[in-house]
Short mmCIF file of C-alpha atoms in Angstrom, two decimals:
data_model
loop_
_atom_site.label_atom_id
_atom_site.label_comp_id
_atom_site.label_asym_id
_atom_site.label_seq_id
_atom_site.Cartn_x
_atom_site.Cartn_y
_atom_site.Cartn_z
CA UNK A 1 132.66 153.42 143.60
CA UNK A 2 132.96 157.11 143.51
CA UNK A 3 136.32 158.06 145.10
CA UNK A 4 138.82 156.83 142.15
CA UNK A 5 142.05 156.92 144.51
CA UNK A 6 140.24 154.61 147.32
CA UNK A 7 139.28 152.14 144.22
CA UNK A 8 142.81 152.16 142.93
CA UNK A 9 143.95 151.32 146.67
CA UNK A 10 141.28 148.35 146.92
CA UNK A 11 142.42 146.80 143.73
CA UNK A 12 145.76 147.37 144.79
CA UNK A 13 145.45 146.12 148.38
CA UNK A 14 144.39 142.35 146.64
CA UNK A 15 147.54 141.97 144.71
CA UNK A 16 150.51 143.70 146.85
CA UNK A 17 151.00 145.21 150.55
CA UNK A 18 149.74 148.52 150.94
CA UNK A 19 152.06 151.47 152.85
CA UNK A 20 150.71 151.93 156.22
CA UNK A 21 149.21 155.29 155.27
CA UNK A 22 147.46 153.97 152.44
CA UNK A 23 146.31 150.81 154.31
CA UNK A 24 144.89 152.89 157.05
CA UNK A 25 142.68 155.19 154.55
CA UNK A 26 141.45 152.31 152.84
CA UNK A 27 140.55 150.45 156.46
CA UNK A 28 138.51 153.64 157.05
CA UNK A 29 136.75 153.85 153.97
CA UNK A 30 135.72 150.14 154.50
CA UNK A 31 134.40 150.67 157.82
CA UNK A 32 132.45 153.97 156.65
CA UNK A 33 131.26 153.22 153.11
CA UNK A 34 128.76 149.97 152.79
CA UNK A 35 129.17 150.58 148.91
CA UNK A 36 132.43 150.24 149.15
CA UNK A 37 132.56 146.99 151.33
CA UNK A 38 129.95 145.67 148.84
CA UNK A 39 132.27 146.13 146.12
CA UNK A 40 135.22 144.75 148.19
CA UNK A 41 132.78 141.46 148.58
CA UNK A 42 131.65 141.25 144.84
CA UNK A 43 135.27 141.74 143.46
CA UNK A 44 136.74 138.82 146.19
CA UNK A 45 133.80 136.34 144.51
CA UNK A 46 134.86 137.11 141.33
CA UNK A 47 138.47 136.34 142.02
CA UNK A 48 137.51 133.32 143.80
CA UNK A 49 135.32 131.98 140.99
CA UNK A 50 138.29 133.38 138.62
CA UNK A 51 140.64 130.96 140.48
CA UNK A 52 138.06 128.04 140.93
CA UNK A 53 137.57 128.03 136.93
CA UNK A 54 140.90 126.71 135.98
CA UNK A 55 140.91 123.61 133.65
CA UNK A 56 143.64 121.56 134.82
CA UNK A 57 143.81 118.72 132.92
CA UNK A 58 144.45 118.01 129.32
CA UNK A 59 143.00 115.12 127.29
CA UNK A 60 143.66 111.84 128.73
CA UNK A 61 147.04 110.25 127.78
CA UNK A 62 148.65 113.45 127.28
CA UNK A 63 152.15 112.00 127.99
CA UNK A 64 152.01 108.98 126.02
CA UNK A 65 150.82 111.50 122.93
CA UNK A 66 153.80 113.61 123.64
CA UNK A 67 156.27 111.01 123.26
CA UNK A 68 154.68 109.09 120.76
CA UNK A 69 154.75 112.67 118.88
CA UNK A 70 158.76 113.23 119.95
CA UNK A 71 159.88 109.51 118.68
CA UNK A 72 157.60 109.65 115.74
CA UNK A 73 159.22 113.13 114.63
CA UNK A 74 162.52 112.30 115.27
CA UNK A 75 163.06 114.86 117.76
CA UNK A 76 164.39 112.23 120.42
CA UNK A 77 166.84 111.24 117.81
CA UNK A 78 167.78 114.73 116.91
CA UNK A 79 168.67 115.32 120.72
CA UNK A 80 170.29 111.89 121.16
CA UNK A 81 172.61 112.28 118.55
CA UNK A 82 173.95 115.55 120.05
CA UNK A 83 177.04 113.81 121.40
CA UNK A 84 177.91 112.46 117.95
CA UNK A 85 177.86 115.97 116.56
CA UNK A 86 180.10 117.18 119.00
CA UNK A 87 182.34 114.04 118.42
CA UNK A 88 182.45 114.94 114.40
CA UNK A 89 183.06 118.63 115.57
CA UNK A 90 186.03 117.96 117.60
CA UNK A 91 187.41 115.66 114.75
CA UNK A 92 186.76 118.45 112.42
CA UNK A 93 190.20 120.28 112.74
CA UNK A 94 192.17 117.07 112.02
CA UNK A 95 190.24 116.71 108.98
CA UNK A 96 191.10 120.00 107.65
CA UNK A 97 194.75 119.48 108.86
CA UNK A 98 194.91 116.22 106.90
CA UNK A 99 193.26 117.93 103.89
CA UNK A 100 195.97 120.70 104.13
CA UNK A 101 198.83 118.10 104.24
CA UNK A 102 197.19 116.16 101.24
CA UNK A 103 197.23 119.32 99.12
CA UNK A 104 200.52 119.93 100.02
CA UNK A 105 201.95 116.61 99.02
CA UNK A 106 200.19 116.49 95.65
CA UNK A 107 201.62 120.22 94.94
CA UNK A 108 205.01 118.96 95.65
CA UNK A 109 204.23 115.80 93.68
CA UNK A 110 203.09 118.08 90.51
CA UNK A 111 206.12 120.06 90.93
CA UNK A 112 208.73 117.62 91.33
CA UNK A 113 207.25 115.63 88.34
CA UNK A 114 208.20 116.00 85.10
CA UNK A 115 204.42 115.72 83.49
CA UNK A 116 201.06 116.66 84.67
CA UNK A 117 199.49 113.39 84.84
CA UNK A 118 197.12 112.14 87.49
CA UNK A 119 199.47 109.25 88.13
CA UNK A 120 202.32 111.93 88.45
CA UNK A 121 199.95 113.89 90.73
CA UNK A 122 199.73 110.94 93.17
CA UNK A 123 203.11 109.98 93.43
CA UNK A 124 202.45 106.92 91.07
CA UNK A 125 205.46 105.18 89.24
CA UNK A 126 204.80 103.80 86.11
CA UNK A 127 207.00 100.72 86.98
CA UNK A 128 205.00 98.56 88.76
CA UNK A 129 205.84 95.11 90.94
CA UNK A 130 205.33 93.39 87.48
CA UNK A 131 207.61 95.56 85.62
CA UNK A 132 210.50 94.52 87.89
CA UNK A 133 210.24 91.22 87.10
CA UNK A 134 209.34 91.30 83.69
CA UNK A 135 212.07 89.75 81.53
CA UNK A 136 211.86 91.66 78.64
CA UNK A 137 211.79 95.11 80.37
CA UNK A 138 214.97 93.97 82.15
CA UNK A 139 216.47 93.35 78.72
CA UNK A 140 215.30 96.95 77.57
CA UNK A 141 216.77 98.29 80.56
CA UNK A 142 220.06 96.51 80.23
CA UNK A 143 220.27 98.19 76.86
CA UNK A 144 219.98 101.38 77.70
CA UNK B 1 167.71 105.67 132.95
CA UNK B 2 165.78 106.20 136.40
CA UNK B 3 162.91 104.58 137.24
CA UNK B 4 159.26 106.57 138.10
CA UNK B 5 160.06 106.21 141.82
CA UNK B 6 163.52 107.57 141.51
CA UNK B 7 162.24 110.14 138.99
CA UNK B 8 159.67 111.71 141.60
CA UNK B 9 162.38 112.18 144.09
CA UNK B 10 164.46 114.37 141.33
CA UNK B 11 164.32 117.66 141.87
CA UNK B 12 163.17 119.77 138.12
CA UNK B 13 166.93 120.78 137.26
CA UNK B 14 167.96 117.24 137.84
CA UNK B 15 165.22 115.85 135.77
CA UNK B 16 166.15 118.30 132.90
CA UNK B 17 169.92 117.25 133.25
CA UNK B 18 168.88 113.43 132.80
CA UNK B 19 166.08 114.17 129.83
CA UNK B 20 169.21 116.14 128.30
CA UNK B 21 171.26 112.81 128.20
CA UNK B 22 168.31 110.93 126.61
CA UNK B 23 166.50 109.99 129.94
CA UNK B 24 162.48 109.72 128.86
CA UNK B 25 161.16 108.68 132.18
CA UNK B 26 162.98 111.78 133.45
CA UNK B 27 161.49 114.03 131.00
CA UNK B 28 158.07 112.39 131.48
CA UNK B 29 158.18 113.13 135.19
CA UNK B 30 158.42 116.79 134.24
CA UNK B 31 155.34 116.47 131.84
CA UNK B 32 153.52 115.24 134.69
CA UNK B 33 154.82 117.90 137.26
CA UNK B 34 153.71 120.55 135.10
CA UNK B 35 151.02 119.72 132.66
CA UNK B 36 148.11 120.95 134.88
CA UNK B 37 149.42 124.37 135.40
CA UNK B 38 150.19 124.44 131.77
CA UNK B 39 146.67 123.25 131.11
CA UNK B 40 145.43 126.19 133.28
CA UNK B 41 147.27 128.72 131.52
CA UNK B 42 146.30 127.87 128.23
CA UNK B 43 142.90 126.97 128.84
CA UNK B 44 142.42 130.46 130.53
CA UNK B 45 144.33 132.33 127.70
CA UNK B 46 142.41 130.64 124.57
CA UNK B 47 139.12 129.19 126.34
CA UNK B 48 138.06 125.50 126.50
CA UNK B 49 138.63 123.92 122.72
CA UNK B 50 140.68 121.35 121.04
CA UNK B 51 143.32 123.62 120.29
CA UNK B 52 144.52 123.87 124.06
CA UNK B 53 145.56 120.29 124.09
CA UNK B 54 148.01 120.58 120.50
CA UNK B 55 149.40 123.81 122.32
CA UNK B 56 149.94 122.03 125.54
CA UNK B 57 151.83 119.19 123.57
CA UNK B 58 153.60 122.20 121.43
CA UNK B 59 154.98 123.50 124.63
CA UNK B 60 156.65 120.67 125.95
CA UNK B 61 158.01 120.29 122.23
CA UNK B 62 159.48 123.18 122.15
CA UNK B 63 161.04 122.75 125.83
CA UNK B 64 162.17 119.36 124.49
CA UNK B 65 164.10 120.93 121.50
CA UNK B 66 165.35 123.84 123.81
CA UNK B 67 166.12 122.19 127.10
CA UNK B 68 169.98 122.54 126.82
CA UNK B 69 169.63 126.24 126.77
CA UNK B 70 167.68 126.02 130.24
CA UNK B 71 170.00 127.50 132.72
CA UNK B 72 167.87 127.12 135.73
CA UNK B 73 167.84 131.32 136.13
CA UNK B 74 163.91 130.84 136.88
CA UNK B 75 162.11 127.86 137.83
CA UNK B 76 161.09 125.42 135.31
CA UNK B 77 157.51 126.02 135.90
CA UNK B 78 157.88 129.73 134.80
CA UNK B 79 159.78 129.01 132.40
CA UNK B 80 157.06 126.55 130.85
CA UNK B 81 154.44 128.81 131.82
CA UNK B 82 156.18 131.67 129.59
CA UNK B 83 156.37 129.43 126.57
CA UNK B 84 152.47 128.59 127.15
CA UNK B 85 151.69 132.35 127.36
CA UNK B 86 153.50 132.92 124.24
CA UNK B 87 152.05 129.97 122.35
CA UNK B 88 148.58 130.96 123.49
CA UNK B 89 149.04 134.63 122.11
CA UNK B 90 150.30 133.12 118.98
CA UNK B 91 147.13 131.13 118.73
CA UNK B 92 144.89 134.22 119.54
CA UNK B 93 146.39 135.98 116.64
CA UNK B 94 146.02 133.21 114.34
CA UNK B 95 142.60 133.05 114.87
CA UNK B 96 142.15 136.69 114.56
CA UNK B 97 143.85 136.37 111.24
CA UNK B 98 141.40 133.26 110.24
CA UNK B 99 138.60 135.28 111.33
CA UNK B 100 139.42 138.46 109.42
CA UNK B 101 140.10 136.24 106.23
CA UNK B 102 137.13 133.91 106.66
CA UNK B 103 134.07 136.00 107.10
CA UNK B 104 131.49 133.03 106.80
CA UNK B 105 133.57 130.99 109.35
CA UNK B 106 133.04 133.75 111.89
CA UNK B 107 129.16 133.47 111.26
CA UNK B 108 129.13 129.87 111.34
CA UNK B 109 131.20 129.46 114.60
CA UNK B 110 130.10 132.58 116.33
CA UNK B 111 132.70 135.10 117.60
CA UNK B 112 134.92 134.06 120.66
CA UNK B 113 132.97 137.22 122.85
CA UNK B 114 130.88 135.69 124.84
CA UNK B 115 127.06 136.93 124.55
CA UNK B 116 125.72 137.23 127.92
CA UNK B 117 122.04 136.19 127.15
CA UNK B 118 123.50 132.77 126.23
CA UNK B 119 124.18 132.17 129.67
CA UNK B 120 121.09 133.16 131.38
CA UNK B 121 120.15 129.66 132.18
CA UNK B 122 123.18 127.49 132.11
CA UNK B 123 124.47 128.30 135.46
CA UNK B 124 127.64 126.93 134.96
CA UNK B 125 130.21 129.40 136.78
CA UNK B 126 133.15 128.09 135.23
CA UNK B 127 131.66 128.48 131.81
CA UNK B 128 130.58 132.40 132.54
CA UNK B 129 133.91 132.82 134.01
CA UNK B 130 136.01 131.40 131.10
CA UNK B 131 133.99 133.09 128.53
CA UNK B 132 134.40 136.41 130.37
CA UNK B 133 137.95 136.04 130.35
CA UNK B 134 137.74 135.50 126.68
CA UNK B 135 136.24 139.09 126.28
CA UNK B 136 139.09 140.59 127.81
CA UNK B 137 142.19 142.05 125.52
CA UNK B 138 145.18 139.92 125.74
CA UNK B 139 147.26 141.92 127.75
CA UNK B 140 144.63 142.03 130.58
CA UNK B 141 143.75 138.47 130.09
CA UNK B 142 147.26 137.17 130.59
CA UNK B 143 148.04 138.90 134.01
CA UNK B 144 144.33 137.71 135.28
CA UNK B 145 145.28 134.10 134.19
CA UNK B 146 148.61 133.82 135.61
CA UNK B 147 147.91 136.05 138.80
CA UNK B 148 144.34 134.18 139.43
CA UNK B 149 144.21 131.10 137.96
CA UNK B 150 147.43 129.70 137.74
CA UNK B 151 148.10 131.28 141.10
CA UNK B 152 151.32 133.06 140.41
CA UNK B 153 152.42 136.06 142.77
CA UNK B 154 152.25 139.65 141.19
CA UNK B 155 155.90 139.64 141.17
CA UNK B 156 156.13 136.44 139.36
CA UNK B 157 153.18 137.42 136.81
CA UNK B 158 155.30 140.68 136.17
CA UNK B 159 158.38 138.71 135.58
CA UNK B 160 156.81 135.94 133.16
CA UNK B 161 155.47 138.51 131.28
CA UNK B 162 158.44 140.98 131.09
CA UNK B 163 156.46 143.93 132.52
CA UNK B 164 157.22 146.26 135.26
CA UNK B 165 155.60 145.29 138.68
CA UNK B 166 153.47 148.86 138.89
CA UNK B 167 152.23 147.80 135.04
CA UNK B 168 151.37 144.66 135.91
CA UNK B 169 149.16 145.71 139.30
CA UNK B 170 147.44 148.22 137.04
CA UNK B 171 146.59 145.72 134.31
CA UNK B 172 145.30 143.36 137.09
CA UNK B 173 143.28 146.21 138.62
CA UNK B 174 142.06 147.30 134.85
CA UNK B 175 141.24 143.56 134.21
CA UNK B 176 139.11 142.85 137.34
CA UNK B 177 137.26 146.09 136.66
CA UNK B 178 136.14 144.82 133.00
CA UNK B 179 135.49 140.99 134.31
CA UNK B 180 133.17 142.77 137.26
CA UNK B 181 131.31 144.65 134.34
CA UNK B 182 130.84 141.56 132.38
CA UNK B 183 129.84 139.17 135.34
CA UNK B 184 127.64 141.85 137.33
CA UNK B 185 124.39 140.37 135.64
CA UNK B 186 125.40 137.12 137.14
CA UNK B 187 126.73 137.81 140.70
CA UNK B 188 123.95 135.78 142.09
CA UNK B 189 124.95 132.76 140.51
CA UNK B 190 128.43 132.83 141.53
#
């Protein structure tokens, strides 16, 4: 193809619509040039051959193999556990609030108690229920 | 969970929604609908080889993992094709690296670039075209595969590849010229 502009128009015409003037120019050239017509036919044959060269199938059982892979690698479970993740996230704030209250209580216990023992921290009394019914301890208390 | 015949009546977008909620038959229907186009994209890009099937699987696995991000701005087929093109380009890069680091392997398997003489008697048009496609630079190959093999419009091709329309058109023209140069000796066979 000698004329670069016409060549460009020829290719362009195959993939988009040309403006009227360019379209007329190309039509004229096609009518007058055997070489251009031959090129046009060749390009169209190549395009058709490319279109027909498509391989449109994978190996057999493509979907089955894919689903096995998805289930085997746990991707399915990952996606399905999404709702549980959402649930966990929504309860996270409640968890943080509870943690904050717990720290406040522990600090209060530590401050109000007279020692720094673990029992005091958790507000655990040194007098258990058994102590209340213990006759010896009862005597000791009355002596005080 | 929808059965197969119900799934066939659903739109792509509805199938995606069902798949997000764990409906595997809806996901299978998505795969069934789009696998041939994905196959033609991948085979067009990397040629007929065993890797193509693995890449095809990877396209749908990638989609499965990220389908909750699919908003339906573009058609599902276009979305999947974009993944297929990206994965194919990665594979081509990997092959180039492999070839670069393994000279012996290259000698054993030969280059991807086809030798025209090897086709003299084959008469297999498909094979000639596929080999010819492999000789093209990936930027030309991708436009040609999307436009001619997959049948996307020029606008869609430009959109999938994130190119201005003018660039897509000029790449298409350049790709066809190169292809014509390569195929010229076999024109009588086509």
